[in-house]
Coordinates of C-alpha atoms in Angstrom, one line a residue:
X1 CA 53.7 33.7 46.3
X2 CA 54.3 35.3 42.9
X3 CA 51.2 36.0 41.0
X4 CA 52.3 35.9 37.4
X5 CA 53.7 33.1 35.4
X6 CA 56.3 35.4 33.8
X7 CA 57.9 36.2 37.1
X8 CA 58.8 32.7 38.1
X9 CA 60.1 31.4 34.8
X10 CA 63.6 32.8 35.3
X11 CA 64.0 30.2 38.1
X12 CA 63.8 27.5 35.5
X13 CA 66.9 28.7 33.6
X14 CA 68.9 26.8 36.1
X15 CA 66.4 24.0 36.4
X16 CA 65.0 22.8 33.1
X17 CA 62.5 20.0 32.8
X18 CA 65.0 17.1 32.9
X19 CA 64.9 16.8 36.7
X20 CA 66.3 14.0 38.7
X21 CA 64.2 11.0 39.6
X22 CA 61.6 11.6 42.3
X23 CA 62.8 10.8 45.8
X24 CA 61.1 8.0 47.8
X25 CA 59.2 10.5 49.9
X26 CA 57.7 13.6 48.3
X27 CA 59.5 16.6 49.6
X28 CA 57.9 19.4 47.5
X29 CA 61.4 20.8 46.9
X30 CA 62.2 22.5 43.7
X31 CA 63.2 19.9 41.1
X32 CA 61.2 17.1 42.8
X33 CA 58.3 15.2 41.3
X34 CA 55.1 15.1 43.4
X35 CA 51.7 13.5 43.1
X36 CA 48.6 15.7 43.2
X37 CA 45.2 14.8 41.8
X38 CA 44.3 11.8 39.5
X39 CA 43.7 11.6 35.8
X40 CA 43.2 9.0 33.1
X41 CA 46.6 8.3 31.7
X42 CA 46.4 4.6 30.5
X43 CA 44.8 3.2 27.4
X44 CA 41.9 1.8 29.5
X45 CA 41.1 5.2 30.9
X46 CA 42.0 4.2 34.5
X47 CA 42.6 7.2 36.7
X48 CA 46.1 7.2 38.2
X49 CA 48.0 9.8 40.3
X50 CA 49.1 12.9 38.4
X51 CA 52.9 13.6 38.6
X52 CA 54.1 17.2 38.6
X53 CA 57.5 18.9 38.6
X54 CA 57.9 21.4 41.4
X55 CA 59.1 24.7 39.8
X56 CA 59.0 26.9 42.8
X57 CA 58.4 26.6 46.5
X58 CA 57.9 29.7 48.7
X59 CA 57.3 27.8 51.9
X60 CA 53.5 28.2 51.6
X61 CA 52.8 27.2 48.0
X62 CA 54.4 25.5 45.1
X63 CA 54.3 26.1 41.4
X64 CA 53.7 22.8 39.5
X65 CA 53.8 21.8 35.8
X66 CA 52.6 18.4 34.7
X67 CA 55.5 16.0 34.1
X68 CA 53.8 14.5 31.1
X69 CA 51.7 15.6 28.2
X70 CA 48.3 14.6 29.5
X71 CA 45.9 15.2 26.6
X72 CA 45.8 16.1 22.9
X73 CA 43.2 18.9 22.4
X74 CA 42.6 21.8 20.0
X75 CA 43.4 25.3 21.3
X76 CA 39.9 26.3 20.3
X77 CA 36.9 24.4 19.1
X78 CA 36.5 26.5 15.9
X79 CA 38.8 27.8 13.2
X80 CA 38.6 31.5 14.0
X81 CA 40.7 34.2 15.5
X82 CA 41.0 33.6 19.3
X83 CA 43.3 34.4 22.2
X84 CA 44.0 32.4 25.4
X85 CA 41.4 34.5 27.2
X86 CA 38.6 33.3 24.9
X87 CA 39.9 29.9 24.0
X88 CA 38.0 26.7 24.6
X89 CA 41.2 25.1 25.9
X90 CA 41.3 27.7 28.8
X91 CA 37.6 26.9 29.6
X92 CA 38.3 23.2 29.5
X93 CA 41.3 23.4 31.8
X94 CA 39.5 25.6 34.3
X95 CA 36.3 23.5 34.0
X96 CA 36.2 19.9 33.0
X97 CA 39.9 19.2 33.7
X98 CA 39.9 20.9 37.0
X99 CA 36.8 19.0 38.2
X100 CA 38.0 15.6 36.8
X101 CA 41.6 15.8 38.1
X102 CA 41.1 17.2 41.6
X103 CA 38.8 16.5 44.5
X104 CA 37.0 19.3 46.3
X105 CA 39.7 19.5 48.9
X106 CA 42.4 19.5 46.3
X107 CA 40.7 22.3 44.4
X108 CA 40.6 24.3 47.6
X109 CA 44.4 24.1 47.7
X110 CA 44.8 25.5 44.1
X111 CA 45.3 29.3 43.9
X112 CA 43.6 31.6 41.4
X113 CA 46.4 33.5 39.9
X114 CA 46.9 36.4 37.4
X115 CA 48.0 35.2 34.0
X116 CA 49.6 37.8 31.8
X117 CA 48.8 38.1 28.1
X118 CA 52.1 38.6 26.2
X119 CA 52.7 39.3 22.5
X120 CA 54.6 37.0 20.2
X121 CA 57.8 39.0 19.7
X122 CA 58.1 37.8 16.1
X123 CA 54.6 38.9 15.1
X124 CA 52.1 41.6 16.0
X125 CA 49.3 39.2 16.8
X126 CA 46.8 40.4 19.5
X127 CA 47.5 38.4 22.7
X128 CA 44.1 39.3 24.3
X129 CA 43.6 40.4 27.9
X130 CA 45.1 39.2 31.1
X131 CA 43.2 36.5 32.9
X132 CA 42.7 34.9 36.3
X133 CA 43.0 31.2 36.2
X134 CA 43.5 28.2 38.4
X135 CA 45.0 26.1 35.6
X136 CA 47.0 27.7 32.8
X137 CA 49.7 27.2 30.2
X138 CA 53.1 28.9 29.8
X139 CA 53.7 31.6 27.2
X140 CA 56.1 32.0 24.3
X141 CA 58.4 34.4 26.1
X142 CA 58.5 32.0 29.0
X143 CA 60.1 29.4 26.8
X144 CA 62.8 31.8 25.7
X145 CA 63.7 32.8 29.3
X146 CA 63.2 29.4 30.8
X147 CA 64.9 26.6 29.0
X148 CA 68.5 25.8 28.0
X149 CA 67.7 24.1 24.8
X150 CA 65.3 22.0 22.9
X151 CA 66.1 18.9 24.9
X152 CA 64.9 20.5 28.1
X153 CA 61.5 21.2 26.6
X154 CA 60.9 17.6 25.5
X155 CA 58.1 15.9 27.6
X156 CA 56.9 12.3 27.3
X157 CA 53.2 11.8 26.6
X158 CA 51.0 9.4 28.5
X159 CA 49.7 6.3 26.7
X160 CA 46.2 7.9 26.6
X161 CA 47.5 11.1 25.1
X162 CA 49.5 9.3 22.5
X163 CA 46.3 7.6 21.4
X164 CA 44.8 11.0 20.8
X165 CA 47.7 12.4 18.8
X166 CA 47.0 13.1 15.2
X167 CA 50.5 11.9 14.1
X168 CA 52.5 9.0 15.5
X169 CA 55.9 10.0 16.9
X170 CA 58.6 7.3 16.5
X171 CA 61.7 9.6 16.7
X172 CA 61.8 11.7 19.9
X173 CA 61.8 10.0 23.3
X174 CA 62.3 10.8 27.0
X175 CA 63.3 7.9 29.3
X176 CA 62.3 5.6 26.4
X177 CA 58.8 7.0 26.1
X178 CA 57.6 8.9 22.9
X179 CA 57.4 12.7 23.5
X180 CA 54.4 14.9 22.7
X181 CA 54.0 18.3 21.3
X182 CA 52.3 20.8 23.6
X183 CA 50.5 24.1 23.4
X184 CA 51.7 27.4 24.7
X185 CA 49.2 30.1 25.5
X186 CA 50.9 32.7 23.2
X187 CA 49.5 33.6 19.8
X188 CA 51.2 32.4 16.6
X189 CA 51.7 34.3 13.4
X190 CA 48.0 35.2 13.2
X191 CA 44.9 35.2 15.2
X192 CA 43.9 31.7 14.1
X193 CA 47.1 30.1 15.3
X194 CA 48.8 29.5 18.7
X195 CA 52.5 28.8 19.4
X196 CA 53.5 25.3 20.6
X197 CA 56.5 23.1 21.5
X198 CA 57.2 20.3 19.1
X199 CA 58.0 16.7 19.9
X200 CA 61.7 17.5 19.6
X201 CA 61.5 20.4 22.0
X202 CA 61.7 23.1 19.3
X203 CA 59.6 26.2 19.9
X204 CA 57.3 26.8 17.0
X205 CA 56.6 30.5 17.2
X206 CA 54.6 30.7 14.0
X207 CA 52.2 28.2 15.7
X208 CA 49.6 25.8 14.5
X209 CA 46.0 26.4 13.6
X210 CA 43.9 26.7 16.7
X211 CA 41.5 23.9 15.7
X212 CA 44.2 21.3 15.3
X213 CA 45.3 19.0 18.1
X214 CA 48.4 19.5 20.3
X215 CA 49.3 18.3 23.7
X216 CA 48.5 19.9 27.0
X217 CA 50.8 20.4 30.0
X218 CA 48.9 22.2 32.7
X219 CA 50.4 24.5 35.4
X220 CA 49.0 25.2 38.8
X221 CA 49.9 27.0 42.0
X222 CA 49.2 24.7 45.0
X223 CA 49.1 25.3 48.7
X224 CA 51.7 23.0 50.4
X225 CA 50.5 20.1 52.6
X226 CA 50.0 21.4 56.2
X227 CA 51.0 24.9 55.1
X228 CA 49.6 27.7 57.2
X229 CA 47.5 30.0 55.2
X230 CA 48.8 33.6 55.0
X231 CA 46.1 36.2 55.5
X232 CA 47.0 39.1 53.1
X233 CA 44.5 41.4 51.4
X234 CA 43.7 39.9 48.0
X235 CA 44.7 36.4 48.9
X236 CA 42.4 33.4 49.0
X237 CA 41.9 31.3 52.2
X238 CA 39.6 28.4 53.1
X239 CA 37.3 28.5 56.1
X240 CA 34.2 26.3 56.6
X241 CA 32.5 24.0 54.2
X242 CA 29.3 24.4 52.1
X243 CA 27.6 22.5 49.2
X244 CA 29.1 23.7 45.9
X245 CA 28.3 20.9 43.4
X246 CA 25.1 20.5 41.5
X247 CA 24.0 17.6 43.6
X248 CA 24.2 19.6 46.8
X249 CA 25.3 16.6 48.8
X250 CA 28.9 17.7 49.2
X251 CA 30.7 19.6 51.9
X252 CA 33.3 21.5 49.9
X253 CA 35.8 23.9 51.6
X254 CA 34.6 27.5 51.2
X255 CA 37.1 29.8 49.5
X256 CA 37.2 33.4 50.7
X257 CA 39.0 36.5 49.6
X258 CA 40.7 38.6 52.3
X259 CA 39.5 42.1 51.8
X260 CA 40.5 43.9 55.1
X261 CA 42.8 43.3 58.1
X262 CA 42.5 44.7 61.6
X263 CA 45.1 43.5 63.9
X264 CA 44.6 39.7 64.4
X265 CA 41.3 39.7 62.5
X266 CA 40.5 39.5 58.8
X267 CA 37.4 40.4 56.8
X268 CA 36.5 37.7 54.3
X269 CA 34.0 37.6 51.4
X270 CA 33.2 34.4 49.7
X271 CA 35.1 34.1 46.4
X272 CA 32.0 32.6 44.7
X273 CA 28.3 33.2 45.0
X274 CA 27.4 30.3 47.3
X275 CA 23.6 30.3 47.2
X276 CA 20.5 32.0 45.9
X277 CA 18.0 33.5 48.3
X278 CA 15.5 36.4 48.3
X279 CA 16.5 39.5 50.4
X280 CA 13.2 39.1 52.1
X281 CA 10.4 36.5 51.9
X282 CA 7.7 39.2 51.4
X283 CA 7.4 42.2 49.1
X284 CA 7.4 44.8 51.9
X285 CA 9.7 47.6 53.0
X286 CA 12.6 45.7 54.6
X287 CA 15.6 47.1 56.4
X288 CA 18.6 44.8 56.7
X289 CA 17.9 44.3 60.5
X290 CA 14.6 42.6 59.8
X291 CA 15.4 40.9 56.5
X292 CA 14.9 37.1 56.1
X293 CA 18.3 37.0 54.4
X294 CA 20.0 38.3 57.5
X295 CA 18.2 35.7 59.6
X296 CA 19.1 32.9 57.1
X297 CA 22.8 33.9 57.0
X298 CA 23.2 33.9 60.8
X299 CA 21.2 30.7 61.3
X300 CA 20.8 28.2 58.5
X301 CA 23.9 29.2 56.6
X302 CA 26.2 29.6 59.6
X303 CA 25.1 26.3 61.1
X304 CA 25.7 24.4 57.9
X305 CA 29.0 26.2 56.9
X306 CA 30.9 26.3 60.2
X307 CA 31.8 23.8 62.9
X308 CA 31.5 24.8 66.6
X309 CA 35.3 25.3 66.6
X310 CA 35.2 27.5 63.5
X311 CA 32.4 29.6 65.0
X312 CA 34.7 30.5 67.9
X313 CA 37.0 32.2 65.4
X314 CA 34.2 34.4 64.0
X315 CA 34.2 37.9 65.4
X316 CA 30.7 39.5 65.6
X317 CA 30.6 42.5 63.4
X318 CA 29.0 45.9 64.1
X319 CA 27.0 46.3 61.0
X320 CA 25.9 49.9 60.3
X321 CA 22.6 50.8 58.7
X322 CA 22.7 52.6 55.4
X323 CA 20.9 55.9 54.9
X324 CA 17.6 55.4 53.0
X325 CA 17.9 57.1 49.6
X326 CA 14.4 58.4 49.9
X327 CA 15.2 60.0 53.3
X328 CA 12.6 57.9 55.2
X329 CA 13.0 57.6 59.0
X330 CA 12.2 53.8 59.0
X331 CA 15.7 52.8 57.7
X332 CA 16.1 50.2 60.5
X333 CA 18.8 49.9 63.1
X334 CA 22.4 48.8 63.4
X335 CA 23.0 45.1 64.0
X336 CA 25.6 42.8 65.4
X337 CA 26.1 39.8 63.0
X338 CA 28.4 36.9 62.6
X339 CA 27.6 36.8 58.9
X340 CA 26.5 39.8 56.8
X341 CA 26.5 41.4 53.4
X342 CA 28.5 44.4 52.1
X343 CA 26.8 47.8 51.7
X344 CA 27.0 49.9 48.6
X345 CA 29.7 52.0 50.0
X346 CA 31.8 49.0 51.2
X347 CA 31.4 47.3 47.8
X348 CA 32.8 50.4 46.1
X349 CA 35.6 50.9 48.6
X350 CA 36.7 47.2 48.6
X351 CA 36.3 46.5 44.9
X352 CA 37.5 49.6 43.0
X353 CA 36.3 48.5 39.5
X354 CA 33.3 46.7 38.0
X355 CA 35.6 44.0 36.6
X356 CA 36.8 42.8 40.0
X357 CA 33.2 42.7 41.3
X358 CA 32.2 40.2 38.7
X359 CA 31.5 36.9 40.5
X360 CA 31.0 33.3 39.3
X361 CA 28.3 31.2 41.0
X362 CA 28.9 27.6 42.3
X363 CA 27.1 24.8 40.6
X364 CA 25.0 24.6 43.7
X365 CA 24.0 28.2 43.5
X366 CA 22.9 27.7 39.9
X367 CA 20.8 24.7 41.0
X368 CA 19.2 26.9 43.6
X369 CA 18.1 29.2 40.8
X370 CA 20.5 32.1 40.6
X371 CA 20.3 34.0 37.3
X372 CA 23.5 33.7 35.2
X373 CA 25.0 35.3 32.2
X374 CA 28.1 34.4 30.1
X375 CA 31.2 36.1 31.4
X376 CA 35.0 35.7 31.4
X377 CA 35.3 33.8 34.7
X378 CA 36.8 30.4 35.4
X379 CA 33.4 28.9 34.9
X380 CA 32.3 31.0 32.0
X381 CA 29.4 32.5 34.0
X382 CA 28.6 35.4 36.3
X383 CA 25.6 36.3 38.3
X384 CA 24.0 39.1 40.4
X385 CA 24.5 39.3 44.2
X386 CA 22.8 41.1 47.0
X387 CA 24.1 44.1 49.0
X388 CA 22.5 45.0 52.3
X389 CA 21.7 48.6 51.3
X390 CA 18.3 49.9 50.3
X391 CA 17.5 50.2 46.7
X392 CA 16.0 53.4 45.1
X393 CA 12.5 52.3 46.2
X394 CA 11.1 51.3 49.6
X395 CA 10.7 47.6 48.7
X396 CA 14.0 47.2 46.8
X397 CA 17.5 46.2 47.9
X398 CA 20.8 47.1 46.1
X399 CA 22.8 44.6 44.3
X400 CA 25.9 43.9 42.1
X401 CA 25.0 43.2 38.5
X402 CA 26.5 40.3 36.5
X403 CA 28.9 42.8 34.8
X404 CA 30.1 44.0 38.2
X405 CA 28.4 47.3 38.2
X406 CA 26.8 48.6 41.5
X407 CA 23.0 48.7 41.0
X408 CA 21.8 51.3 43.5
X409 CA 18.3 51.0 42.1
X410 CA 18.3 47.4 43.2
X411 CA 15.7 44.7 42.8
X412 CA 12.5 43.7 44.6
X413 CA 13.3 42.3 48.0
X414 CA 11.4 39.1 47.3
X415 CA 13.1 38.4 44.0
X416 CA 14.5 34.9 44.3
X417 CA 17.2 34.8 41.6
X418 CA 19.9 37.0 43.1
X419 CA 23.0 35.3 44.6
X420 CA 24.5 35.6 48.1
X421 CA 28.2 36.3 48.9
X422 CA 28.5 36.2 52.7
X423 CA 31.1 38.2 54.7
X424 CA 32.6 37.3 58.0
X425 CA 35.3 38.7 60.3
X426 CA 37.5 35.9 61.6
X427 CA 40.5 35.7 64.0
X428 CA 43.6 34.9 62.1
X429 CA 45.0 31.5 63.2

């Protein structure tokens, strides 16, 4: 699956947005319309199936763009210089919209992808930094490379979206329905504007002020129904289930990142911080082998997260003890674990920069008490998470800070506001 929106847009030069009517049965073929998720689209706010146009299908996943303009929203909630990276629209798409439109199982099928920040070729406006998003918008250069003409960019708006539009459109229609204007993620002629597509399909490169309302056509990469997950380093896969909502009464599929491969086995680390636990229940010198966190991971967590069948896929890991930084002989012993934490050395080898160690907590982890800070993640938050290594003092354990830095000094082992990112070795199906 391609990881940047810019790479797949060339496909649409031959496709356009005026695809044929959807077949009776959804085929997920390029050019087809498929249903995925539900969203309020009528005047009464009733949630109805979302229709998407399939832009690409690689046999495992499909790139989708909403068939209709679904909402009218501002690009940013304040009149100030802002990029896609920092916009309130990006936060809404990857927060409220994602949670409202898709069930937990559907969200597990949506890939987190790299979204490239691109300059407006007509102006020198700062486009901001690249982002990682589940839901995103196309850029200005995508429009130039992608469409044959204005007509192909015209998209009908839902009845609900038309009710939110600041201006009534009586002129431009698709299939007898009024069209809507829709935002692009590219900057306009200044930091306080963003480019958009007008109701007649014209690309407005100079843009509109970010605090004005325009339509929204989300894009997502989705795993195909019944598709076999491909285990490649850096890819996301699902395995097991664990509470991830604030209520804690859900069993949401756990998303993992593949960080190593060894023959027919893969090393996985949870993509989010899943829970909040102390490293050890008491403030005493605690090697990994005797920690209460190790016991919890291999008992309570494992029993809740994995079925009996899934447990047969877990390969017990030989977990090596880290050298104590103070040179003490009581550094514990090696262990054999189904579930474990990374060491300092492994965290630095697997994640080469602080940026990619930054991790967002689930709503359930926040409810459990994990300490959070604002960050550029899909949820707008990041948190600290434990490593299994000793800290700089005998009653401390190392951790990753909310900014992704490796904190070798660590935290008191009984501190109860640090998150947990479990690791498992599993047999590849």
